Short mmCIF file of N, CA and C in Angstrom, two decimals:
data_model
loop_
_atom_site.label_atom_id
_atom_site.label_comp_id
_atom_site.label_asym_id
_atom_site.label_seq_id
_atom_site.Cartn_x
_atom_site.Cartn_y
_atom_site.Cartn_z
N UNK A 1 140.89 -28.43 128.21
CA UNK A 1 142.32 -28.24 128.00
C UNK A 1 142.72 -28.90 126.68
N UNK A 2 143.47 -28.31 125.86
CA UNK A 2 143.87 -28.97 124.85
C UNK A 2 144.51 -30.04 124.92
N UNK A 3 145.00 -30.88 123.85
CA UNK A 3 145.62 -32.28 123.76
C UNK A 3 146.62 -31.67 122.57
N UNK A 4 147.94 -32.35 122.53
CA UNK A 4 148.94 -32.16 121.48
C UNK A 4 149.57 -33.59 121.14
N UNK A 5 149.33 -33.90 119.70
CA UNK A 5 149.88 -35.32 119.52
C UNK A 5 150.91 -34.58 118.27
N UNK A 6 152.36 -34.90 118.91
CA UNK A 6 153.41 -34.71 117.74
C UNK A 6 153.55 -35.62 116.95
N UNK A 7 154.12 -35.70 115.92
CA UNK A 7 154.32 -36.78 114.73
C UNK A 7 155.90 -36.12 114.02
N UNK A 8 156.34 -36.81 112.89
CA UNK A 8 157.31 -36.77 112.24
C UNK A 8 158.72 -36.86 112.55
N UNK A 9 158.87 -37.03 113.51
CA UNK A 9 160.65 -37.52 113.86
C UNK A 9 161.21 -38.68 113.11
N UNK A 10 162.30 -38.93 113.57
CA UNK A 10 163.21 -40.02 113.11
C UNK A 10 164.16 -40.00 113.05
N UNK A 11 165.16 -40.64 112.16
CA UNK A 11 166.46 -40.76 112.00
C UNK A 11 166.87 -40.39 110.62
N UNK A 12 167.62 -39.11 110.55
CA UNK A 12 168.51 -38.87 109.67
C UNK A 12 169.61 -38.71 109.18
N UNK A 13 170.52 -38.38 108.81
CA UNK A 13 171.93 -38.03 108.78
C UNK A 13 172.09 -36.31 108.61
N UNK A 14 172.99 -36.00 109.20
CA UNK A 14 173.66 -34.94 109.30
C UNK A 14 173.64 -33.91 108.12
N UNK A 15 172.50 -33.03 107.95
CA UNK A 15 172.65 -31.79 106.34
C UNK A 15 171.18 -32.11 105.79
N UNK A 16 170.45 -33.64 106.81
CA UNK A 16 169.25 -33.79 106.10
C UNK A 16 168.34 -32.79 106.82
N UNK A 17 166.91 -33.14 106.74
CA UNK A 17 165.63 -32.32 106.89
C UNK A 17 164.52 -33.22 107.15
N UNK A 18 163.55 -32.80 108.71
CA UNK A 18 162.31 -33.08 109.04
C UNK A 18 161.78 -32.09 109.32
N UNK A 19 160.27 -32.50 109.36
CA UNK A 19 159.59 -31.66 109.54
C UNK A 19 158.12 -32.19 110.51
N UNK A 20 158.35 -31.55 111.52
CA UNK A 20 157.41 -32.38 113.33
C UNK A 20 155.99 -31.50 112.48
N UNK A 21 155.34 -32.34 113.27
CA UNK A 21 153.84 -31.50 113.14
C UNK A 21 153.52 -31.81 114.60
N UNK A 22 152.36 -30.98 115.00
CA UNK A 22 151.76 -31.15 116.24
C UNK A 22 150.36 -30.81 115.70
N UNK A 23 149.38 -31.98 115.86
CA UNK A 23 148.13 -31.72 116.07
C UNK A 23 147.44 -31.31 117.18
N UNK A 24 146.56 -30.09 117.29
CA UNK A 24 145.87 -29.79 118.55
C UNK A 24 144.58 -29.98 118.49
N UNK A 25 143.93 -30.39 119.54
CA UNK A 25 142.59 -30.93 119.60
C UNK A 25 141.49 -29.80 119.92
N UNK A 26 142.45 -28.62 120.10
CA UNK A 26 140.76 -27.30 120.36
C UNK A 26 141.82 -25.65 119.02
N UNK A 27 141.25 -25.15 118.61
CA UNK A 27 141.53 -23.75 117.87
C UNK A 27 142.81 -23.26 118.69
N UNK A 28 143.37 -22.94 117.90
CA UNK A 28 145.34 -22.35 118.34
C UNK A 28 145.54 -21.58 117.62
N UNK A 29 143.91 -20.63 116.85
CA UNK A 29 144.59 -19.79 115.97
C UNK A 29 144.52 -18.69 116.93
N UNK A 30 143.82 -18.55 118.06
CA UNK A 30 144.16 -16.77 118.57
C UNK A 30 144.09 -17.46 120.17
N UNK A 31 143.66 -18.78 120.34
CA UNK A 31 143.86 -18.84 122.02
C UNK A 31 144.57 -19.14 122.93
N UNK A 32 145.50 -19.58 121.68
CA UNK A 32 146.69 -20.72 122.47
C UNK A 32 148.40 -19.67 122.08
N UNK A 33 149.48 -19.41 122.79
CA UNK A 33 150.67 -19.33 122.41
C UNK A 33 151.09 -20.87 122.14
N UNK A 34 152.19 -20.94 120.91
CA UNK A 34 152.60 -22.60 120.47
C UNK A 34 153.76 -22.11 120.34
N UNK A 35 154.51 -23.38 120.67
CA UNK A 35 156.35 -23.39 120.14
C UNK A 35 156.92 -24.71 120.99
N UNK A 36 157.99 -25.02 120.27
CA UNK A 36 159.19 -26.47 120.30
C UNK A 36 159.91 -26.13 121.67
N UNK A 37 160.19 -27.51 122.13
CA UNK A 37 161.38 -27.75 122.84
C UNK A 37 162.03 -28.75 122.76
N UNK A 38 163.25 -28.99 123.26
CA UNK A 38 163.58 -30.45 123.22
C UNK A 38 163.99 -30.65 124.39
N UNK A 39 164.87 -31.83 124.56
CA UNK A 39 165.42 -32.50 125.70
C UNK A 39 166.59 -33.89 125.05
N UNK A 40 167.35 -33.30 125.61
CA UNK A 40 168.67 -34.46 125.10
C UNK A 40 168.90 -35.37 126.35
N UNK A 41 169.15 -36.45 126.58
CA UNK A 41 169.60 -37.29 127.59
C UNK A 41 170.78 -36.58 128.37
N UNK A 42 170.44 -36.29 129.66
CA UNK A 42 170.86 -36.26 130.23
C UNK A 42 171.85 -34.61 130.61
N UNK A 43 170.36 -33.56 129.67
CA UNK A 43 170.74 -32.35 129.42
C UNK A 43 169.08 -31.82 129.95
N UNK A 44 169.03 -30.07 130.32
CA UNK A 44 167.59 -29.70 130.68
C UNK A 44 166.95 -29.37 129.13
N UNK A 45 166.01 -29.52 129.76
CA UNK A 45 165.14 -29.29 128.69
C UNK A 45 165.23 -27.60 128.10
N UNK A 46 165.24 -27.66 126.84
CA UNK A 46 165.67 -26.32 126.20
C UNK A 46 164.30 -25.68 124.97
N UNK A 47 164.25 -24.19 125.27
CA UNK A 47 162.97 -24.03 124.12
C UNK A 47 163.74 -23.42 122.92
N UNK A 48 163.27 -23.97 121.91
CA UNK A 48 163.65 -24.57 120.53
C UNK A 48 162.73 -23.05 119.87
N UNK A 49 161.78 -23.39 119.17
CA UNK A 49 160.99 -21.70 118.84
C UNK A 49 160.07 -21.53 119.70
N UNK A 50 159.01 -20.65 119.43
CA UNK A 50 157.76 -19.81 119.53
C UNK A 50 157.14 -18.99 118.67
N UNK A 51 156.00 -19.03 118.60
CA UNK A 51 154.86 -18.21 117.88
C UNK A 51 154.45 -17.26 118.97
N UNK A 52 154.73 -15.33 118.93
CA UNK A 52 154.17 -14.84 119.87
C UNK A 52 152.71 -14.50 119.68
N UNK A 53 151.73 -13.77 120.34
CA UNK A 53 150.91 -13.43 119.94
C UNK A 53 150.00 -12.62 118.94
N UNK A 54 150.97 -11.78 118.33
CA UNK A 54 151.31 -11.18 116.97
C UNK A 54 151.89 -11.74 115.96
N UNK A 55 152.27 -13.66 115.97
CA UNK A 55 152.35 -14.12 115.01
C UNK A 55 153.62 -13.92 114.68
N UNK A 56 154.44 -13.12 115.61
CA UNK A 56 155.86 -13.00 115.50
C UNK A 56 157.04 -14.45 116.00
N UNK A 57 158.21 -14.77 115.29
CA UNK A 57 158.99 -15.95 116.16
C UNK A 57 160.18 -15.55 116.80
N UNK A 58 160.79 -16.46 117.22
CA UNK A 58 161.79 -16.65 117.80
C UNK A 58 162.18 -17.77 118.48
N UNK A 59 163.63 -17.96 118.36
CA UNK A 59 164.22 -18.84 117.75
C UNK A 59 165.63 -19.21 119.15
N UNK A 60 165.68 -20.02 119.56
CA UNK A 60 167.26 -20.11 119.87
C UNK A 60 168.32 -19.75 119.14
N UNK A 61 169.32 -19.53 119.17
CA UNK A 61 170.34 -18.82 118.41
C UNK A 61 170.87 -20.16 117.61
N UNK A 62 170.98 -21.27 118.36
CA UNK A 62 171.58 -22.61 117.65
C UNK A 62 170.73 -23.18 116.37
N UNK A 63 169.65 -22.40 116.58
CA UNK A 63 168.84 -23.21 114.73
C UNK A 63 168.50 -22.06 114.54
N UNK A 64 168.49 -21.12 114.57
CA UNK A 64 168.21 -19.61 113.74
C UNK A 64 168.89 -19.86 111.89
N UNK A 65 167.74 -19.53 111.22
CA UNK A 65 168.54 -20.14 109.90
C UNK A 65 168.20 -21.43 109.68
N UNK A 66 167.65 -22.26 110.49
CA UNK A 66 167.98 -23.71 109.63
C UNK A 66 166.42 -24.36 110.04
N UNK A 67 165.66 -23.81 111.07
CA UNK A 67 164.31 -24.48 111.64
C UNK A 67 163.30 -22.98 111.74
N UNK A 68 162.46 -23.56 111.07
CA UNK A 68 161.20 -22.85 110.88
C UNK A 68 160.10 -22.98 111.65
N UNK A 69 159.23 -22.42 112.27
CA UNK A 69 157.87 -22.40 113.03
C UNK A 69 156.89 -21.99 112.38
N UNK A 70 155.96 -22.63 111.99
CA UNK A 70 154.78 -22.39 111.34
C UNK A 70 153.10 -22.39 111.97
N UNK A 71 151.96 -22.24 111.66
CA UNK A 71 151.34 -23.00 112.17
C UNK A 71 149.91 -22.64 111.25
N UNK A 72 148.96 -23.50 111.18
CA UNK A 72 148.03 -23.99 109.87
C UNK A 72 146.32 -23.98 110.76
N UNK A 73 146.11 -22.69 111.04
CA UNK A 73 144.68 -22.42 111.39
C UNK A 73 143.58 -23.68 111.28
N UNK A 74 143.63 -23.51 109.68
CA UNK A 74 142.79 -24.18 109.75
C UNK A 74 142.97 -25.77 109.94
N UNK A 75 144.10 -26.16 110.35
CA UNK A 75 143.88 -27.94 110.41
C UNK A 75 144.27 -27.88 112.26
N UNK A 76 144.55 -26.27 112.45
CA UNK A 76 144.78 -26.72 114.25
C UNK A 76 146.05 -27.62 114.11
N UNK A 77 146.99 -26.86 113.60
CA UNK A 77 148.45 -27.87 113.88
C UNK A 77 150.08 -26.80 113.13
N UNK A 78 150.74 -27.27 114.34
CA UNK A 78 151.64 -26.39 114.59
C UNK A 78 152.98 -27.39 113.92
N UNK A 79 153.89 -26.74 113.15
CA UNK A 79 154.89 -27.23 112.29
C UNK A 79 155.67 -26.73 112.92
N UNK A 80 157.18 -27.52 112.68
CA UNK A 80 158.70 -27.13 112.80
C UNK A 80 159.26 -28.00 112.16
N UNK A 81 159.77 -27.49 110.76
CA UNK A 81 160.61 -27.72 109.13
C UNK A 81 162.43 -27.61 110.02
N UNK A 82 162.79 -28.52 110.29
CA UNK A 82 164.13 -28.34 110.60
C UNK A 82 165.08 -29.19 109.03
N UNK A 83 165.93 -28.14 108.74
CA UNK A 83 167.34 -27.96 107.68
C UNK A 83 168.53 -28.07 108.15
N UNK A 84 169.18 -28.49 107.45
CA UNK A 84 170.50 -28.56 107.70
C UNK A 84 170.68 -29.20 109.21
N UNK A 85 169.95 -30.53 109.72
CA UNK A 85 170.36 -30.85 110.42
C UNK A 85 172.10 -31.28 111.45
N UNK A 86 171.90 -31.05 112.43
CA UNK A 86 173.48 -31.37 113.04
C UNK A 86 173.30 -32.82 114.20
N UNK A 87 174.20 -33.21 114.13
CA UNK A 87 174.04 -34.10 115.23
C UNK A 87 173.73 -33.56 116.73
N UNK A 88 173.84 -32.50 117.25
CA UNK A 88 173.65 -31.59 118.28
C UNK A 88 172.13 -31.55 118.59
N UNK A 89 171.32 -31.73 117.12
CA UNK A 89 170.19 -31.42 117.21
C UNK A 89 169.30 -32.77 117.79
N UNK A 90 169.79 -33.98 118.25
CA UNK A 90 169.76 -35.21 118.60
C UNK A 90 169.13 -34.91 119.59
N UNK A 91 167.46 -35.29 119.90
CA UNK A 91 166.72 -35.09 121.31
C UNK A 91 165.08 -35.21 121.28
N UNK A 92 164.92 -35.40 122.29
CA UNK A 92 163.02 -35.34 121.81
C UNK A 92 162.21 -34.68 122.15
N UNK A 93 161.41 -34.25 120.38
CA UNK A 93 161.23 -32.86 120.40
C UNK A 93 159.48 -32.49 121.03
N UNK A 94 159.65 -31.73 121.68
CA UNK A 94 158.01 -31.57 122.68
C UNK A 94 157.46 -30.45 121.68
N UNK A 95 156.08 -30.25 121.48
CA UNK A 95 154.93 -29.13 121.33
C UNK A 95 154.52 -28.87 122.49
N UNK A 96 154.04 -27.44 122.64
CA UNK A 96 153.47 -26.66 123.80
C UNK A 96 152.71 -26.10 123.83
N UNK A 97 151.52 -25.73 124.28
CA UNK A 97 150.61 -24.58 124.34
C UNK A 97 150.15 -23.70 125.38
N UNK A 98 150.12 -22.69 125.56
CA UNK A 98 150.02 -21.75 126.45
C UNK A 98 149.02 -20.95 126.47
N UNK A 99 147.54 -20.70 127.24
CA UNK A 99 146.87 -19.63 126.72
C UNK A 99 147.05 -18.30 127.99
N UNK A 100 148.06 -18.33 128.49
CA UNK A 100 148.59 -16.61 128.96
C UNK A 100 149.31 -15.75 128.51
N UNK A 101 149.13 -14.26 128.46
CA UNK A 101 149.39 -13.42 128.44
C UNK A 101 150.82 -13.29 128.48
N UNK A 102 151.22 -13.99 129.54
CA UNK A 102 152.95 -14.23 130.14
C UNK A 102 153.54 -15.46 128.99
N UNK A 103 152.84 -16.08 128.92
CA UNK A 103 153.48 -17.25 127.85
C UNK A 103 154.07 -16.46 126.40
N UNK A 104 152.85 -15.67 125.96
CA UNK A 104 152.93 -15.19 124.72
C UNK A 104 154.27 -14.14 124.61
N UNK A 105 154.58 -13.42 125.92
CA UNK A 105 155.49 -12.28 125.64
C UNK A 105 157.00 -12.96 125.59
N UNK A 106 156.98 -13.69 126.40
CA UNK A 106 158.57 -14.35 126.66
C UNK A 106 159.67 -14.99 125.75
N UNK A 107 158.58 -15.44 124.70
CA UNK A 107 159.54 -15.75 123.39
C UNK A 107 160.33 -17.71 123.68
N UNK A 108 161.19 -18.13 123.16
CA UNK A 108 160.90 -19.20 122.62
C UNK A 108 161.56 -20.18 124.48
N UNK A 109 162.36 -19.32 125.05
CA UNK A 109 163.19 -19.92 126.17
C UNK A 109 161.98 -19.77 127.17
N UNK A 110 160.98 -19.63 127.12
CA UNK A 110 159.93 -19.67 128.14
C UNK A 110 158.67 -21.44 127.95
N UNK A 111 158.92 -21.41 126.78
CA UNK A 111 158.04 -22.59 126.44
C UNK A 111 158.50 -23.79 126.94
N UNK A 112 159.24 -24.19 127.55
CA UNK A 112 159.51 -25.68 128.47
C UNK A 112 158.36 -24.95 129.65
N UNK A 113 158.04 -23.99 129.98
CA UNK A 113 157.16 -23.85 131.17
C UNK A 113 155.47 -23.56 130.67
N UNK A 114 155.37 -23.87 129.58
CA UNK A 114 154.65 -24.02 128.91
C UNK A 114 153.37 -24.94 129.52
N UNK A 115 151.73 -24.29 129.72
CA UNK A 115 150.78 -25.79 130.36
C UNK A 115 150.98 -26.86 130.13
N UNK A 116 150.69 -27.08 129.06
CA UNK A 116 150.60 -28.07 127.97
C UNK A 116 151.66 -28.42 127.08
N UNK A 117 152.11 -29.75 127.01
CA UNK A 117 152.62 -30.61 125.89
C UNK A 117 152.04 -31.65 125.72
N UNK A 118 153.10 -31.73 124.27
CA UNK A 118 152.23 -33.25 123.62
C UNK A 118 153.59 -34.35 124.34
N UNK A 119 153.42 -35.67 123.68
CA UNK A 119 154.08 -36.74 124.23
C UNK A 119 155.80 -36.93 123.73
N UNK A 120 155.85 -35.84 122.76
CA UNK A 120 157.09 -36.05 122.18
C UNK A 120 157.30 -37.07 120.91
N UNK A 121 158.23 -36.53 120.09
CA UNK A 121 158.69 -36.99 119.50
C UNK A 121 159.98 -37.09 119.36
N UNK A 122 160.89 -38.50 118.84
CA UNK A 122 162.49 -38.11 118.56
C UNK A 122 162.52 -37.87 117.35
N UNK A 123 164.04 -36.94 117.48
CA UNK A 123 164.87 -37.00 116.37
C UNK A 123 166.49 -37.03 116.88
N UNK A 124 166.64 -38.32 115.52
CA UNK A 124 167.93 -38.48 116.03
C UNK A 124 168.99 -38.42 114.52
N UNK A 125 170.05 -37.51 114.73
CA UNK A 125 170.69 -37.53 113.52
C UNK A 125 172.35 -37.60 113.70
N UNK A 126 172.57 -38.60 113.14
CA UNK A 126 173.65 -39.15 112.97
C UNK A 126 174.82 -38.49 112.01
N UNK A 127 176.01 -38.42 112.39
CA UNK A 127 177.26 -37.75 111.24
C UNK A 127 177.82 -38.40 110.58
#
């Protein structure tokens, strides 16, 4: 089973920019579906993007425009470049991996049900 260790959170202000990485410990270039979620205190957990199996994304409607999904074959690690941060966006952000069929079609609101996550990371941005 794979392993996911996220990195890059923190604290920014409001209009700034991070960018999470998730390292995976086995190939995610054709076996795994990958994509973000978060979780705010005392809110459910929400899926943020996805990579489908055609390499296609999707996006929640609330960062459409401002957070990007990437992901880098060869180092086995999955990116999300978030812009124009908002304070809304305040929560900690999970990686996921999925190797079904059903994972891959559902698009980005399916990935909290996702096998696999990593341990999380925050981000917290202030106005």
């Amino acid at each position: 089973q794979v392993t996911l260790v996220e990195s890059g959170g923190g604290a920014v202000q409001a209009g700034g920019s991070l960018r999470l990485s998730c390292a995976a410990s086995d190939d995610i270039s054709s076996s795994y579906c990958m994509g973000w979620f978060r979780q705010a205190p005392g809110k459910e957990r929400e899926g943020v993007a996805a990579l489908d199996s055609d390499h296609g994304t999707s996006y929640v409607a609330s960062v459409k425009g401002r957070f990007t999904i990437s992901q880098d074959n060869a180092k086995n690690t999955l990116y999300l470049q978030m812009d124009s941060l908002k304070p809304e966006d305040t929560a900690m952000y999970y990686c996921a991996a999925d190797p079904g069929l059903v994972a891959c079609s559902r698009g980005y609101s399916y990935v909290p049900n996702f096998g696999t996550r990593g341990q999380g990371t925050q981000v917290t941005v202030s106005s």
